[in-house]
mmCIF file of C-alpha atoms in Angstrom:
data_model
loop_
_atom_site.group_PDB
_atom_site.id
_atom_site.type_symbol
_atom_site.label_atom_id
_atom_site.label_comp_id
_atom_site.label_asym_id
_atom_site.label_seq_id
_atom_site.Cartn_x
_atom_site.Cartn_y
_atom_site.Cartn_z
ATOM 1 C CA UNK A 1 85.409 101.446 109.869
ATOM 2 C CA UNK A 2 87.491 98.576 111.295
ATOM 3 C CA UNK A 3 86.383 95.023 110.488
ATOM 4 C CA UNK A 4 87.164 92.005 112.635
ATOM 5 C CA UNK A 5 89.342 89.415 110.910
ATOM 6 C CA UNK A 6 86.640 86.752 111.204
ATOM 7 C CA UNK A 7 84.114 89.056 109.526
ATOM 8 C CA UNK A 8 86.353 90.345 106.751
ATOM 9 C CA UNK A 9 85.315 87.919 103.991
ATOM 10 C CA UNK A 10 81.634 88.714 104.543
ATOM 11 C CA UNK A 11 82.490 92.440 104.608
ATOM 12 C CA UNK A 12 84.176 92.219 101.208
ATOM 13 C CA UNK A 13 81.244 90.250 99.827
ATOM 14 C CA UNK A 14 78.811 92.966 100.886
ATOM 15 C CA UNK A 15 81.055 95.756 99.590
ATOM 16 C CA UNK A 16 81.415 93.983 96.232
ATOM 17 C CA UNK A 17 77.668 93.674 95.631
ATOM 18 C CA UNK A 18 76.033 95.643 92.834
ATOM 19 C CA UNK A 19 79.257 96.151 90.847
ATOM 20 C CA UNK A 20 81.315 97.265 93.865
ATOM 21 C CA UNK A 21 78.861 100.030 94.659
ATOM 22 C CA UNK A 22 79.748 100.281 98.352
ATOM 23 C CA UNK A 23 83.448 100.261 97.550
ATOM 24 C CA UNK A 24 82.831 103.216 95.225
ATOM 25 C CA UNK A 25 80.940 105.099 97.907
ATOM 26 C CA UNK A 26 83.625 104.443 100.503
ATOM 27 C CA UNK A 27 86.473 105.396 98.233
ATOM 28 C CA UNK A 28 84.687 108.605 97.267
ATOM 29 C CA UNK A 29 84.787 109.618 100.942
ATOM 30 C CA UNK A 30 88.602 109.726 100.664
ATOM 31 C CA UNK A 31 88.617 112.119 97.748
ATOM 32 C CA UNK A 32 89.356 115.344 99.625
ATOM 33 C CA UNK A 33 91.336 113.930 102.553
ATOM 34 C CA UNK A 34 94.508 115.977 103.051
ATOM 35 C CA UNK A 35 93.623 118.604 100.456
ATOM 36 C CA UNK A 36 94.310 122.189 101.431
ATOM 37 C CA UNK A 37 97.583 121.496 103.236
ATOM 38 C CA UNK A 38 100.513 123.628 102.157
ATOM 39 C CA UNK A 39 103.141 122.553 99.596
ATOM 40 C CA UNK A 40 105.174 125.770 99.639
ATOM 41 C CA UNK A 41 108.616 124.160 99.278
ATOM 42 C CA UNK A 42 107.499 121.921 96.404
ATOM 43 C CA UNK A 43 106.065 124.891 94.517
ATOM 44 C CA UNK A 44 109.124 127.118 94.722
ATOM 45 C CA UNK A 45 110.382 128.068 91.286
ATOM 46 C CA UNK A 46 113.742 126.477 92.031
ATOM 47 C CA UNK A 47 112.072 123.155 92.905
ATOM 48 C CA UNK A 48 109.371 122.788 90.260
ATOM 49 C CA UNK A 49 111.612 120.942 87.810
ATOM 50 C CA UNK A 50 112.378 118.372 90.506
ATOM 51 C CA UNK A 51 108.764 117.147 90.505
ATOM 52 C CA UNK A 52 107.880 114.398 88.062
ATOM 53 C CA UNK A 53 104.219 115.479 88.073
ATOM 54 C CA UNK A 54 102.885 118.974 88.663
ATOM 55 C CA UNK A 55 100.057 117.817 90.894
ATOM 56 C CA UNK A 56 101.868 115.253 93.049
ATOM 57 C CA UNK A 57 103.637 117.440 95.587
ATOM 58 C CA UNK A 58 104.732 116.650 99.165
ATOM 59 C CA UNK A 59 103.058 118.521 101.990
ATOM 60 C CA UNK A 60 105.377 120.830 103.930
ATOM 61 C CA UNK A 61 104.627 119.189 107.286
ATOM 62 C CA UNK A 62 105.571 115.648 106.194
ATOM 63 C CA UNK A 63 108.177 116.181 103.458
ATOM 64 C CA UNK A 64 111.615 114.620 103.791
ATOM 65 C CA UNK A 65 114.238 117.345 104.072
ATOM 66 C CA UNK A 66 117.764 116.923 102.791
ATOM 67 C CA UNK A 67 120.683 118.495 104.605
ATOM 68 C CA UNK A 68 121.102 121.888 102.891
ATOM 69 C CA UNK A 69 124.248 122.037 100.753
ATOM 70 C CA UNK A 70 124.330 125.796 100.129
ATOM 71 C CA UNK A 71 122.292 128.962 100.565
ATOM 72 C CA UNK A 72 119.909 127.908 97.792
ATOM 73 C CA UNK A 73 116.335 127.770 99.084
ATOM 74 C CA UNK A 74 115.792 124.515 97.220
ATOM 75 C CA UNK A 75 118.850 122.554 98.300
ATOM 76 C CA UNK A 76 116.912 120.642 100.965
ATOM 77 C CA UNK A 77 114.056 119.618 98.653
ATOM 78 C CA UNK A 78 113.142 116.179 97.355
ATOM 79 C CA UNK A 79 109.716 114.863 96.337
ATOM 80 C CA UNK A 80 109.303 112.402 99.195
ATOM 81 C CA UNK A 81 107.122 112.142 102.276
ATOM 82 C CA UNK A 82 107.214 110.302 105.596
ATOM 83 C CA UNK A 83 104.369 107.779 105.838
ATOM 84 C CA UNK A 84 103.273 105.915 109.000
ATOM 85 C CA UNK A 85 103.385 102.142 109.163
ATOM 86 C CA UNK A 86 102.321 99.523 111.663
ATOM 87 C CA UNK A 87 105.382 99.996 113.888
ATOM 88 C CA UNK A 88 106.218 103.708 113.788
ATOM 89 C CA UNK A 89 105.034 107.094 112.548
ATOM 90 C CA UNK A 90 107.937 107.313 110.073
ATOM 91 C CA UNK A 91 108.247 103.696 109.044
ATOM 92 C CA UNK A 92 108.234 104.520 105.329
ATOM 93 C CA UNK A 93 109.289 107.228 102.908
ATOM 94 C CA UNK A 94 107.036 107.386 99.852
ATOM 95 C CA UNK A 95 108.964 108.942 96.991
ATOM 96 C CA UNK A 96 108.546 109.614 93.303
ATOM 97 C CA UNK A 97 110.666 107.567 90.941
ATOM 98 C CA UNK A 98 113.907 109.499 90.428
ATOM 99 C CA UNK A 99 114.352 111.756 87.408
ATOM 100 C CA UNK A 100 117.817 112.050 85.829
ATOM 101 C CA UNK A 101 118.160 115.391 87.627
ATOM 102 C CA UNK A 102 117.021 114.043 91.017
ATOM 103 C CA UNK A 103 118.814 110.693 91.083
ATOM 104 C CA UNK A 104 121.579 112.020 93.321
ATOM 105 C CA UNK A 105 119.000 113.557 95.666
ATOM 106 C CA UNK A 106 117.362 110.136 95.964
ATOM 107 C CA UNK A 107 120.615 108.585 97.175
ATOM 108 C CA UNK A 108 121.130 111.438 99.633
ATOM 109 C CA UNK A 109 117.755 110.534 101.145
ATOM 110 C CA UNK A 110 118.784 106.914 101.514
ATOM 111 C CA UNK A 111 122.118 107.866 103.073
ATOM 112 C CA UNK A 112 120.943 110.666 105.368
ATOM 113 C CA UNK A 113 117.905 108.747 106.602
ATOM 114 C CA UNK A 114 119.902 105.529 107.103
ATOM 115 C CA UNK A 115 117.341 103.626 105.059
ATOM 116 C CA UNK A 116 117.769 99.833 105.309
ATOM 117 C CA UNK A 117 115.731 98.971 102.234
ATOM 118 C CA UNK A 118 114.308 100.324 98.979
ATOM 119 C CA UNK A 119 111.065 98.971 97.520
ATOM 120 C CA UNK A 120 110.703 99.651 93.780
ATOM 121 C CA UNK A 121 107.287 98.981 92.277
ATOM 122 C CA UNK A 122 107.738 100.032 88.664
ATOM 123 C CA UNK A 123 109.941 99.226 85.701
ATOM 124 C CA UNK A 124 112.066 102.082 84.449
ATOM 125 C CA UNK A 125 110.073 102.146 81.209
ATOM 126 C CA UNK A 126 106.540 100.849 80.697
ATOM 127 C CA UNK A 127 104.746 100.999 77.334
ATOM 128 C CA UNK A 128 107.450 103.311 76.034
ATOM 129 C CA UNK A 129 106.891 105.808 78.851
ATOM 130 C CA UNK A 130 109.609 106.778 81.302
ATOM 131 C CA UNK A 131 108.497 105.800 84.784
ATOM 132 C CA UNK A 132 111.706 105.961 86.775
ATOM 133 C CA UNK A 133 115.323 106.753 85.921
ATOM 134 C CA UNK A 134 117.582 103.805 86.766
ATOM 135 C CA UNK A 135 119.497 104.707 89.902
ATOM 136 C CA UNK A 136 121.425 101.482 90.568
ATOM 137 C CA UNK A 137 124.360 99.831 88.767
ATOM 138 C CA UNK A 138 123.891 97.283 86.006
ATOM 139 C CA UNK A 139 125.516 93.893 86.343
ATOM 140 C CA UNK A 140 128.394 94.955 84.109
ATOM 141 C CA UNK A 141 129.036 98.150 86.067
ATOM 142 C CA UNK A 142 129.348 96.863 89.639
ATOM 143 C CA UNK A 143 129.957 100.363 91.094
ATOM 144 C CA UNK A 144 128.594 103.776 90.118
ATOM 145 C CA UNK A 145 129.221 107.128 91.777
ATOM 146 C CA UNK A 146 126.068 109.216 92.322
ATOM 147 C CA UNK A 147 127.376 112.592 93.556
ATOM 148 C CA UNK A 148 129.183 111.616 96.782
ATOM 149 C CA UNK A 149 127.526 108.213 97.160
ATOM 150 C CA UNK A 150 129.280 105.231 95.590
ATOM 151 C CA UNK A 151 126.782 102.412 95.003
ATOM 152 C CA UNK A 152 128.163 98.907 94.501
ATOM 153 C CA UNK A 153 126.060 95.974 93.332
ATOM 154 C CA UNK A 154 127.019 93.150 95.692
ATOM 155 C CA UNK A 155 124.607 90.539 94.346
ATOM 156 C CA UNK A 156 121.429 90.249 92.338
ATOM 157 C CA UNK A 157 118.876 87.422 92.262
ATOM 158 C CA UNK A 158 116.151 87.421 89.629
ATOM 159 C CA UNK A 159 112.858 85.667 90.334
ATOM 160 C CA UNK A 160 109.769 85.320 88.191
ATOM 161 C CA UNK A 161 108.060 88.517 89.374
ATOM 162 C CA UNK A 162 110.745 90.449 91.186
ATOM 163 C CA UNK A 163 114.486 91.011 91.558
ATOM 164 C CA UNK A 164 116.382 91.198 94.828
ATOM 165 C CA UNK A 165 119.619 93.181 94.983
ATOM 166 C CA UNK A 166 122.094 93.895 97.719
ATOM 167 C CA UNK A 167 123.759 97.285 97.369
ATOM 168 C CA UNK A 168 126.724 98.674 99.287
ATOM 169 C CA UNK A 169 126.826 102.437 99.840
ATOM 170 C CA UNK A 170 130.001 104.381 100.514
ATOM 171 C CA UNK A 171 130.005 108.124 101.066
ATOM 172 C CA UNK A 172 133.277 109.437 99.704
ATOM 173 C CA UNK A 173 132.694 112.804 101.379
ATOM 174 C CA UNK A 174 132.638 111.046 104.766
ATOM 175 C CA UNK A 175 135.760 108.889 104.720
ATOM 176 C CA UNK A 176 135.404 107.887 108.368
ATOM 177 C CA UNK A 177 131.824 106.722 107.899
ATOM 178 C CA UNK A 178 131.565 102.950 107.390
ATOM 179 C CA UNK A 179 129.914 101.572 104.291
ATOM 180 C CA UNK A 180 126.312 100.453 104.556
ATOM 181 C CA UNK A 181 124.275 97.681 102.965
ATOM 182 C CA UNK A 182 120.841 98.391 101.492
ATOM 183 C CA UNK A 183 118.328 95.810 100.341
ATOM 184 C CA UNK A 184 116.737 96.642 96.972
ATOM 185 C CA UNK A 185 113.510 94.721 96.292
ATOM 186 C CA UNK A 186 112.178 95.384 92.814
ATOM 187 C CA UNK A 187 108.641 94.187 91.951
ATOM 188 C CA UNK A 188 108.201 94.112 88.174
ATOM 189 C CA UNK A 189 104.937 92.227 87.680
ATOM 190 C CA UNK A 190 102.559 95.149 88.082
ATOM 191 C CA UNK A 191 100.784 95.496 84.715
ATOM 192 C CA UNK A 192 101.090 98.656 82.655
ATOM 193 C CA UNK A 193 97.421 99.371 83.343
ATOM 194 C CA UNK A 194 95.158 98.445 86.232
ATOM 195 C CA UNK A 195 96.209 96.174 89.051
ATOM 196 C CA UNK A 196 97.716 92.669 89.116
ATOM 197 C CA UNK A 197 95.279 89.950 88.072
ATOM 198 C CA UNK A 198 95.998 87.855 91.153
ATOM 199 C CA UNK A 199 96.744 88.901 94.726
ATOM 200 C CA UNK A 200 99.322 86.163 95.399
ATOM 201 C CA UNK A 201 102.290 87.861 93.726
ATOM 202 C CA UNK A 202 102.138 91.113 95.656
ATOM 203 C CA UNK A 203 101.390 89.303 98.938
ATOM 204 C CA UNK A 204 104.469 87.114 98.374
ATOM 205 C CA UNK A 205 106.499 90.227 97.716
ATOM 206 C CA UNK A 206 105.398 91.880 100.962
ATOM 207 C CA UNK A 207 106.212 88.685 102.844
ATOM 208 C CA UNK A 208 109.643 88.596 101.208
ATOM 209 C CA UNK A 209 110.234 92.183 102.338
ATOM 210 C CA UNK A 210 109.349 91.266 105.887
ATOM 211 C CA UNK A 211 111.709 88.275 105.963
ATOM 212 C CA UNK A 212 114.522 90.553 104.824
ATOM 213 C CA UNK A 213 113.531 93.380 107.217
ATOM 214 C CA UNK A 214 111.536 92.062 110.183
ATOM 215 C CA UNK A 215 109.161 94.650 111.654
ATOM 216 C CA UNK A 216 110.610 96.728 114.481
ATOM 217 C CA UNK A 217 109.894 100.185 115.934
ATOM 218 C CA UNK A 218 113.633 100.827 115.838
ATOM 219 C CA UNK A 219 113.932 100.401 112.073
ATOM 220 C CA UNK A 220 114.884 103.445 110.052
ATOM 221 C CA UNK A 221 112.483 104.377 107.206
ATOM 222 C CA UNK A 222 112.203 102.135 104.164
ATOM 223 C CA UNK A 223 111.935 103.995 100.855
ATOM 224 C CA UNK A 224 108.994 102.936 98.690
ATOM 225 C CA UNK A 225 108.584 104.334 95.178
ATOM 226 C CA UNK A 226 106.741 103.756 91.938
ATOM 227 C CA UNK A 227 106.605 106.629 89.456
ATOM 228 C CA UNK A 228 104.575 109.289 91.244
ATOM 229 C CA UNK A 229 105.055 107.629 94.635
ATOM 230 C CA UNK A 230 101.375 107.504 95.545
ATOM 231 C CA UNK A 231 99.458 104.732 93.737
ATOM 232 C CA UNK A 232 101.404 101.491 93.842
ATOM 233 C CA UNK A 233 103.480 102.875 96.723
ATOM 234 C CA UNK A 234 100.368 103.574 98.783
ATOM 235 C CA UNK A 235 98.986 100.129 97.956
ATOM 236 C CA UNK A 236 102.195 98.420 99.143
ATOM 237 C CA UNK A 237 102.452 100.395 102.383
ATOM 238 C CA UNK A 238 98.792 99.871 103.254
ATOM 239 C CA UNK A 239 99.060 96.139 102.555
ATOM 240 C CA UNK A 240 102.191 95.760 104.674
ATOM 241 C CA UNK A 241 100.479 97.459 107.584
ATOM 242 C CA UNK A 242 97.240 95.516 107.220
ATOM 243 C CA UNK A 243 99.019 92.160 106.916
ATOM 244 C CA UNK A 244 100.668 92.833 110.277
ATOM 245 C CA UNK A 245 97.243 93.625 111.712
ATOM 246 C CA UNK A 246 95.923 90.334 110.341
ATOM 247 C CA UNK A 247 98.859 88.402 111.768
ATOM 248 C CA UNK A 248 98.026 89.740 115.225
ATOM 249 C CA UNK A 249 94.292 89.191 114.730
ATOM 250 C CA UNK A 250 93.658 92.942 115.000
ATOM 251 C CA UNK A 251 90.732 94.634 113.220
ATOM 252 C CA UNK A 252 91.369 95.472 109.557
ATOM 253 C CA UNK A 253 90.705 99.128 108.749
ATOM 254 C CA UNK A 254 91.566 99.701 105.096
ATOM 255 C CA UNK A 255 89.676 102.998 104.969
ATOM 256 C CA UNK A 256 91.322 104.348 108.114
ATOM 257 C CA UNK A 257 94.831 103.469 106.986
ATOM 258 C CA UNK A 258 94.398 105.048 103.547
ATOM 259 C CA UNK A 259 92.832 108.089 105.231
ATOM 260 C CA UNK A 260 95.848 108.423 107.515
ATOM 261 C CA UNK A 261 98.351 108.089 104.647
ATOM 262 C CA UNK A 262 96.540 110.777 102.676
ATOM 263 C CA UNK A 263 97.059 113.218 105.524
ATOM 264 C CA UNK A 264 100.808 112.906 104.843
ATOM 265 C CA UNK A 265 100.916 112.544 101.038
ATOM 266 C CA UNK A 266 98.283 113.277 98.417
ATOM 267 C CA UNK A 267 96.513 110.565 96.381
ATOM 268 C CA UNK A 268 97.925 107.636 98.363
ATOM 269 C CA UNK A 269 96.198 104.547 96.887
ATOM 270 C CA UNK A 270 95.442 106.509 93.780
ATOM 271 C CA UNK A 271 92.352 104.878 92.362
ATOM 272 C CA UNK A 272 89.394 102.741 93.330
ATOM 273 C CA UNK A 273 90.775 99.613 91.697
ATOM 274 C CA UNK A 274 93.862 99.753 93.927
ATOM 275 C CA UNK A 275 91.613 100.280 96.944
ATOM 276 C CA UNK A 276 89.563 97.181 96.087
ATOM 277 C CA UNK A 277 92.728 95.223 95.281
ATOM 278 C CA UNK A 278 94.006 95.756 98.839
ATOM 279 C CA UNK A 279 90.862 93.992 100.093
ATOM 280 C CA UNK A 280 91.428 91.088 97.679
ATOM 281 C CA UNK A 281 95.015 90.780 98.846
ATOM 282 C CA UNK A 282 93.861 90.590 102.455
ATOM 283 C CA UNK A 283 91.368 87.866 101.582
ATOM 284 C CA UNK A 284 94.220 85.918 100.025
ATOM 285 C CA UNK A 285 96.381 86.496 103.098
ATOM 286 C CA UNK A 286 93.669 85.195 105.450
ATOM 287 C CA UNK A 287 92.831 82.196 103.257
ATOM 288 C CA UNK A 288 96.430 81.081 102.745
ATOM 289 C CA UNK A 289 97.377 81.606 106.365
ATOM 290 C CA UNK A 290 94.572 79.269 107.375
ATOM 291 C CA UNK A 291 95.182 76.695 104.622
ATOM 292 C CA UNK A 292 98.932 76.569 105.086
ATOM 293 C CA UNK A 293 98.627 76.374 108.863
ATOM 294 C CA UNK A 294 96.091 73.563 108.612
ATOM 295 C CA UNK A 295 98.265 71.532 106.241
ATOM 296 C CA UNK A 296 101.499 72.158 108.106
ATOM 297 C CA UNK A 297 99.960 71.235 111.451
ATOM 298 C CA UNK A 298 98.440 68.089 109.959
ATOM 299 C CA UNK A 299 101.749 67.127 108.424
ATOM 300 C CA UNK A 300 103.469 67.743 111.738
ATOM 301 C CA UNK A 301 101.054 65.727 113.862
ATOM 302 C CA UNK A 302 101.047 62.789 111.452
ATOM 303 C CA UNK A 303 104.822 62.484 111.679
ATOM 304 C CA UNK A 304 105.355 63.040 115.402
ATOM 305 C CA UNK A 305 107.877 60.494 116.571
ATOM 306 C CA UNK A 306 109.308 59.879 113.110
ATOM 307 C CA UNK A 307 113.056 59.694 112.680
ATOM 308 C CA UNK A 308 113.294 62.648 110.272
ATOM 309 C CA UNK A 309 115.234 64.588 112.851
ATOM 310 C CA UNK A 310 115.353 68.316 112.290
ATOM 311 C CA UNK A 311 112.095 70.178 112.750
ATOM 312 C CA UNK A 312 110.742 73.573 111.864
ATOM 313 C CA UNK A 313 108.709 75.768 114.191
ATOM 314 C CA UNK A 314 105.353 77.122 113.113
ATOM 315 C CA UNK A 315 104.353 80.100 115.188
ATOM 316 C CA UNK A 316 100.556 79.971 115.406
ATOM 317 C CA UNK A 317 100.204 82.810 117.869
ATOM 318 C CA UNK A 318 102.435 84.922 120.076
ATOM 319 C CA UNK A 319 103.063 82.033 122.482
ATOM 320 C CA UNK A 320 102.239 78.766 120.690
ATOM 321 C CA UNK A 321 104.888 76.867 118.755
ATOM 322 C CA UNK A 322 104.361 73.632 116.827
ATOM 323 C CA UNK A 323 107.283 71.819 115.251
ATOM 324 C CA UNK A 324 107.127 70.089 111.884
ATOM 325 C CA UNK A 325 109.716 68.414 109.635
ATOM 326 C CA UNK A 326 111.824 70.588 107.383
ATOM 327 C CA UNK A 327 110.791 68.738 104.219
ATOM 328 C CA UNK A 328 107.235 69.549 103.142
ATOM 329 C CA UNK A 329 105.825 67.959 100.020
ATOM 330 C CA UNK A 330 104.427 70.238 97.387
ATOM 331 C CA UNK A 331 100.958 68.722 97.885
ATOM 332 C CA UNK A 332 100.921 70.107 101.446
ATOM 333 C CA UNK A 333 100.533 73.665 100.178
ATOM 334 C CA UNK A 334 99.982 73.545 96.417
ATOM 335 C CA UNK A 335 96.397 72.364 96.565
ATOM 336 C CA UNK A 336 95.195 75.163 98.811
ATOM 337 C CA UNK A 337 96.259 78.268 96.950
ATOM 338 C CA UNK A 338 93.907 80.479 95.002
ATOM 339 C CA UNK A 339 93.103 80.014 91.306
ATOM 340 C CA UNK A 340 95.759 81.267 88.946
ATOM 341 C CA UNK A 341 98.699 80.136 91.044
ATOM 342 C CA UNK A 342 100.230 76.861 89.953
ATOM 343 C CA UNK A 343 102.298 74.582 92.137
ATOM 344 C CA UNK A 344 105.494 75.734 90.468
ATOM 345 C CA UNK A 345 104.621 79.377 90.987
ATOM 346 C CA UNK A 346 104.306 79.037 94.738
ATOM 347 C CA UNK A 347 107.252 80.210 96.793
ATOM 348 C CA UNK A 348 107.583 79.831 100.545
ATOM 349 C CA UNK A 349 109.484 82.721 102.046
ATOM 350 C CA UNK A 350 111.489 81.663 105.062
ATOM 351 C CA UNK A 351 114.436 82.787 107.148
ATOM 352 C CA UNK A 352 117.322 81.035 108.837
ATOM 353 C CA UNK A 353 119.274 83.404 111.030
ATOM 354 C CA UNK A 354 121.204 85.719 108.729
ATOM 355 C CA UNK A 355 120.465 83.680 105.621
ATOM 356 C CA UNK A 356 117.207 84.218 103.736
ATOM 357 C CA UNK A 357 116.063 82.514 100.569
ATOM 358 C CA UNK A 358 112.984 81.296 98.742
ATOM 359 C CA UNK A 359 112.229 77.592 98.403
ATOM 360 C CA UNK A 360 110.451 76.639 95.170
ATOM 361 C CA UNK A 361 109.210 73.364 93.727
ATOM 362 C CA UNK A 362 111.368 72.235 90.808
ATOM 363 C CA UNK A 363 109.498 72.039 87.531
ATOM 364 C CA UNK A 364 108.664 68.701 85.887
ATOM 365 C CA UNK A 365 109.797 66.694 88.890
ATOM 366 C CA UNK A 366 107.315 64.177 90.340
ATOM 367 C CA UNK A 367 107.146 63.958 94.100
ATOM 368 C CA UNK A 368 108.918 67.268 94.374
ATOM 369 C CA UNK A 369 110.163 68.201 97.817
ATOM 370 C CA UNK A 370 109.834 71.737 99.125
ATOM 371 C CA UNK A 371 113.060 72.896 100.707
ATOM 372 C CA UNK A 372 112.525 75.169 103.655
ATOM 373 C CA UNK A 373 114.681 76.795 106.284
ATOM 374 C CA UNK A 374 114.235 76.303 110.016
ATOM 375 C CA UNK A 375 111.704 79.081 110.608
ATOM 376 C CA UNK A 376 108.344 79.628 108.981
ATOM 377 C CA UNK A 377 105.765 81.928 110.517
ATOM 378 C CA UNK A 378 102.213 80.694 110.125
ATOM 379 C CA UNK A 379 99.229 82.488 111.642
ATOM 380 C CA UNK A 380 95.993 80.592 112.159
ATOM 381 C CA UNK A 381 93.440 83.391 111.703
ATOM 382 C CA UNK A 382 90.319 82.417 110.280
ATOM 383 C CA UNK A 383 91.063 98.464 86.799
ATOM 384 C CA UNK A 384 91.515 101.686 85.810
ATOM 385 C CA UNK A 385 94.525 103.421 84.212
ATOM 386 C CA UNK A 386 97.912 102.650 85.689
ATOM 387 C CA UNK A 387 98.809 104.137 89.049
ATOM 388 C CA UNK A 388 100.037 107.358 87.504
ATOM 389 C CA UNK A 389 96.847 108.117 85.581
ATOM 390 C CA UNK A 390 95.761 110.933 87.864
ATOM 391 C CA UNK A 391 99.263 112.334 88.019
ATOM 392 C CA UNK A 392 99.653 112.480 84.271
ATOM 393 C CA UNK A 393 96.249 114.059 83.797
ATOM 394 C CA UNK A 394 97.537 117.029 85.735
ATOM 395 C CA UNK A 395 100.459 117.738 83.447
#
């Protein structure tokens, strides 16, 4: 059911008619995808307590296996599954939020799989309910030992909707192994129930992830988790994959991607509202790519020959580059973003070699200047319960 990029807005309009009736029909067709596959390891008596929810279990064929530590049948078990992405068949690991008893197993996954990044999509506690046991050091701890893995908080930057941490991992049981750095991107703006009101925040977060970890077939798996590791996690993974399709002007197949994920982990994109939200996020992606490209190109062409000096490259396709000055006024982008996003909320995610940061308009400053780094990619291509509702109903 792929849809051409140029036809996607009309496709969403048709699907949304009559109270999202066609969305409901399409999502219903995903209901039984993947069901009937074996979950023998997850259902072993020794492993049952390691599952946060009794009905969210990894399939045997796609589960992540830990290196066995003893003769115990369950020593290789963790509630996590390999999930395909745009660039490789095992681009992601979708995992449940760690329990106190599985926190050390979580870090073994990160270490053994050489994971470069962790995407967290839930707070530890929401509405008084435990969603995920905290598995990283607080600011006042700096380093914490989780079994054999010492985790050190190198830095932490808090933004309006998310927090970015850099963690150093040292395996004390492997003294000759060098320490590793892991990026921890923690999105905390998902509401306790339903989906985010606006698409912009999650789209920004995915773009941030991809500036910190550019897509590559050689990347090791990135861990993505919420609480059950299927709802918000599935939404994020699907959106990341579809945004890369959009950037390359490839057909957008939301149904096909969710179908494929569900063959490897049950309930991925856990409810209809999340499924529809993915479409709204893609609309936002396409609209802002076009608006930002139009403004940036116009700004560039109007100042060709000026003495501003340094320029920034806008990559409009695989082989077209247009330069524009590094200073972009807030009016160049602020007027073209969707309702609900104010000028001061907008953040341009950029990269400059090994340094990555977010440029934001300063509040209450007239004629604010956007500070950007020397590389911005621009592509010119025209609720229910929370995400654990199904999981908890099975307890």
